[in-house]
PDB file of C-alpha atoms in Angstrom:
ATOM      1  CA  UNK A  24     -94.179 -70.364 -92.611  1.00 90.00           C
ATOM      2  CA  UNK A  25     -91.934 -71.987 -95.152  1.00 97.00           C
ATOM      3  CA  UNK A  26     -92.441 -74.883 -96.739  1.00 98.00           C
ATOM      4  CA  UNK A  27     -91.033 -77.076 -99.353  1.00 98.00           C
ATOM      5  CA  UNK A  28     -92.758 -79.833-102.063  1.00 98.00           C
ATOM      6  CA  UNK A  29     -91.734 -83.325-101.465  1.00 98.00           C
ATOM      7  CA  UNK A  30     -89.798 -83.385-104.690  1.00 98.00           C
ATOM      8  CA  UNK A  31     -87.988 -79.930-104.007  1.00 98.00           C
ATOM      9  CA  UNK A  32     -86.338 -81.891-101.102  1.00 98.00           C
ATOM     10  CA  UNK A  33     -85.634 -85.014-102.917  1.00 97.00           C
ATOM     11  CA  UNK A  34     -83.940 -83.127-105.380  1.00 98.00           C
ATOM     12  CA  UNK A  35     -82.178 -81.090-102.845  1.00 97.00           C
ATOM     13  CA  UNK A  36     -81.331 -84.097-100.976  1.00 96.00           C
ATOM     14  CA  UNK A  37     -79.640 -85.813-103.675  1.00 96.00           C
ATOM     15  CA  UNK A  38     -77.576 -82.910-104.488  1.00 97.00           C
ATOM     16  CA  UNK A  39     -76.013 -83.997-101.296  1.00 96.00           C
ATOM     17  CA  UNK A  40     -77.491 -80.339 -99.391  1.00 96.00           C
ATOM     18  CA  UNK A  41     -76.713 -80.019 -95.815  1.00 95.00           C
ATOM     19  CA  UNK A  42     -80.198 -80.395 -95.065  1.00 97.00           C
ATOM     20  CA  UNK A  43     -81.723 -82.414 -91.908  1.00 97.00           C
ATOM     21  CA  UNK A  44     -85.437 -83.764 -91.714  1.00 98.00           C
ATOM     22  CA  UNK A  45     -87.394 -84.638 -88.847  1.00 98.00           C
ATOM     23  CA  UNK A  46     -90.718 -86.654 -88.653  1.00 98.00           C
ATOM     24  CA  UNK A  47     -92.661 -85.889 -85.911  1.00 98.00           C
ATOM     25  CA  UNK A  48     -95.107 -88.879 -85.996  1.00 98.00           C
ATOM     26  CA  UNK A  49     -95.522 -91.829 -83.768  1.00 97.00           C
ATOM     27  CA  UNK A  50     -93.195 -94.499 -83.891  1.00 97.00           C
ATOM     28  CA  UNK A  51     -95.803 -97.110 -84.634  1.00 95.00           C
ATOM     29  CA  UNK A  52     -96.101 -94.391 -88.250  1.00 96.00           C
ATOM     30  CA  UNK A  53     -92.582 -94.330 -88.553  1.00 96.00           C
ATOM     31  CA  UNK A  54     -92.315 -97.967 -88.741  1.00 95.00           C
ATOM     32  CA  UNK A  55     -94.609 -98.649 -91.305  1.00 93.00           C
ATOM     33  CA  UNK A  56     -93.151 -96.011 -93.988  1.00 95.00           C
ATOM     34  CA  UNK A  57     -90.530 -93.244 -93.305  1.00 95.00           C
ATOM     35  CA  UNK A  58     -87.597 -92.001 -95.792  1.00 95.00           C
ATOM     36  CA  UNK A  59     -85.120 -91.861 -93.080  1.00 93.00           C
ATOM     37  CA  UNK A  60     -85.718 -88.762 -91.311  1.00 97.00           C
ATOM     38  CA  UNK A  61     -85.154 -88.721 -87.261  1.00 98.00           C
ATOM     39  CA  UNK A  62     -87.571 -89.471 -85.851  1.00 98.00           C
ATOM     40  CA  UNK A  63     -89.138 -86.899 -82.915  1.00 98.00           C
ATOM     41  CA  UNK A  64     -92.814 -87.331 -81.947  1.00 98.00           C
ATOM     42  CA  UNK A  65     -94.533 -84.358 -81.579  1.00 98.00           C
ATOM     43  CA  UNK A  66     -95.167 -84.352 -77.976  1.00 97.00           C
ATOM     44  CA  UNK A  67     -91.693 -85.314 -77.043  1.00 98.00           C
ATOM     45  CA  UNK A  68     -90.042 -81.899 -79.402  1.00 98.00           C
ATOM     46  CA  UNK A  69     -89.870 -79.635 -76.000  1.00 97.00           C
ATOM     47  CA  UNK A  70     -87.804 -82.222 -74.530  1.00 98.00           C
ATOM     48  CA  UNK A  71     -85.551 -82.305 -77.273  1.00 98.00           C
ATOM     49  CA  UNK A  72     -85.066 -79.343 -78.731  1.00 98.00           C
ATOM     50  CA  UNK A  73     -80.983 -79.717 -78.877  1.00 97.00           C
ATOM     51  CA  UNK A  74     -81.575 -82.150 -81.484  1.00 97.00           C
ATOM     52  CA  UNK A  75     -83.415 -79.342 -83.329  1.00 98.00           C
ATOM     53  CA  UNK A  76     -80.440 -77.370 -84.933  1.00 97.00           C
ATOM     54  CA  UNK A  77     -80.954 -73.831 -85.220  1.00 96.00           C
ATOM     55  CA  UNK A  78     -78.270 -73.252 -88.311  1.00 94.00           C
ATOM     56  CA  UNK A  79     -79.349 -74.736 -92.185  1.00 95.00           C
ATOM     57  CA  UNK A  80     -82.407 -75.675 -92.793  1.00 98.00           C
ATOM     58  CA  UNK A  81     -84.364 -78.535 -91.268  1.00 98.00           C
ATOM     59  CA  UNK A  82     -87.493 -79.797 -93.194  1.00 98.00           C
ATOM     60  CA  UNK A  83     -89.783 -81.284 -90.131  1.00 98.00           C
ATOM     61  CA  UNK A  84     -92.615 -83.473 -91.896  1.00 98.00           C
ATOM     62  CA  UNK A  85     -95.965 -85.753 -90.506  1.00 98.00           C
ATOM     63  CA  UNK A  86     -98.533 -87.471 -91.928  1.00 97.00           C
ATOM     64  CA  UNK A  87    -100.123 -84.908 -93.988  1.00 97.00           C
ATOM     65  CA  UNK A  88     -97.899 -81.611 -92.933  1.00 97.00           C
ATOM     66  CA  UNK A  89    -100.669 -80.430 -90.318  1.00 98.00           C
ATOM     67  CA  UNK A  90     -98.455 -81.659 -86.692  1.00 98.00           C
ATOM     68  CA  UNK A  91     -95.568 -80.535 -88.524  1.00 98.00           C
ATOM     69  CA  UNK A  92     -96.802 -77.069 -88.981  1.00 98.00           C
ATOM     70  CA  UNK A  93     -98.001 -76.908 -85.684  1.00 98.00           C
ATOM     71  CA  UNK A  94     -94.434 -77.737 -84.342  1.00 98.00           C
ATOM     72  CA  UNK A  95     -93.004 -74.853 -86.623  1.00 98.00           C
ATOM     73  CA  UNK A  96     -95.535 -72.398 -85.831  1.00 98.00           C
ATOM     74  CA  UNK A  97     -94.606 -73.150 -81.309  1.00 98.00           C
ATOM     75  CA  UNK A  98     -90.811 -73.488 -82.497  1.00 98.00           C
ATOM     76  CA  UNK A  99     -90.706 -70.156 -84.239  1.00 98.00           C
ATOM     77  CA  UNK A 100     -93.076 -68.201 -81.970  1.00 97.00           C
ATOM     78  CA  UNK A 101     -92.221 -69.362 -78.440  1.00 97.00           C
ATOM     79  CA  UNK A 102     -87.980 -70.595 -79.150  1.00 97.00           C
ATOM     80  CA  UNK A 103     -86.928 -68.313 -81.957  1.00 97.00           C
ATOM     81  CA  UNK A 104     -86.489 -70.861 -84.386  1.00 98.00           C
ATOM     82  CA  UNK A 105     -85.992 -69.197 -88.057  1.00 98.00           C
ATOM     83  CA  UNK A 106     -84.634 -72.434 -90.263  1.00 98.00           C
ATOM     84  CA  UNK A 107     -87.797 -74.644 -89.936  1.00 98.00           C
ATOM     85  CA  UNK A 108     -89.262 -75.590 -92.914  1.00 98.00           C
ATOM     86  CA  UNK A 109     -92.912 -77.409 -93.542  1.00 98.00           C
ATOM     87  CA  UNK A 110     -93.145 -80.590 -95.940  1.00 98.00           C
ATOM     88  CA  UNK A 111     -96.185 -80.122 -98.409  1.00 98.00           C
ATOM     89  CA  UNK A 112     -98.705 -82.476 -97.756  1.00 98.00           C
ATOM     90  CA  UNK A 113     -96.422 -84.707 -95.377  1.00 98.00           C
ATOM     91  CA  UNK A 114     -95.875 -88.308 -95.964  1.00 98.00           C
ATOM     92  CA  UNK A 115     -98.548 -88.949 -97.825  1.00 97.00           C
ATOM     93  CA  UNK A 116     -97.830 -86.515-100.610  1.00 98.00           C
ATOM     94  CA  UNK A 117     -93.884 -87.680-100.602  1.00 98.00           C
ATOM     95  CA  UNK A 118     -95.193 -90.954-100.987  1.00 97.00           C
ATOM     96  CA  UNK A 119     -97.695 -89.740-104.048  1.00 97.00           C
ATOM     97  CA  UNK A 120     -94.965 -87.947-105.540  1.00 97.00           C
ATOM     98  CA  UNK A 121     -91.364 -89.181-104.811  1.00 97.00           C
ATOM     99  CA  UNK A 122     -91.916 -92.599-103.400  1.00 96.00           C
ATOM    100  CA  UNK A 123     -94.942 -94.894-103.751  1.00 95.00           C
ATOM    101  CA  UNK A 124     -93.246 -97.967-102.138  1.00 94.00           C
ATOM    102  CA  UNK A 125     -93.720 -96.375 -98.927  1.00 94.00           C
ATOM    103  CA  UNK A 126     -96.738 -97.357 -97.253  1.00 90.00           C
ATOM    104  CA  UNK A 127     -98.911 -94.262 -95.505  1.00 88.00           C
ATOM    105  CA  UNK A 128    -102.377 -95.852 -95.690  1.00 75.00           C
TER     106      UNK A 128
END
């Protein structure tokens, strides 16, 4: 499985890189600290796969990266899905390392 640190997509996402990120949390997480990602919980992906590009990467993230490898891991295996990519350590680490305003206790 791929994956990427929280500041390797920071930096690629201010070089303006085509890249889209989805958080597959609850809403009720999402509210209290997100960096703009679109938001898909985890048991609603299936249902919305055709949000889910399948060209360019997309960087799917969680708490702490463990739903969000579990999503990759059915995504690639069971709907062919080759672009996904895993965010180290989730929110949480983003947070540590690229944003401590946001608020993941």
């Amino acid at each position: 499985m791929n994956s990427i640190t929280p500041l390797e997509l920071k930096e690629r996402l201010d070089k303006g890189e085509d890249i889209k990120v989805i958080d597959v949390r609850e809403p009720y997480e999402a509210e209290m600290a997100n960096f703009g990602a679109e938001l898909i919980p985890m048991g609603t992906v299936m249902e919305n796969l055709d949000k889910i590009r399948r060209d360019g990467d997309v960087v799917v993230h969680c708490r702490s990266g463990k739903r969000s490898a579990s999503v990759i891991h059915v995504l690639s295996t069971q709907h062919g899905y080759t672009n996904l990519i895993n965010l180290e350590g989730g929110i949480i680490k983003y947070a540590q390392d690229v944003d401590p305003s946001l608020d993941v206790a």
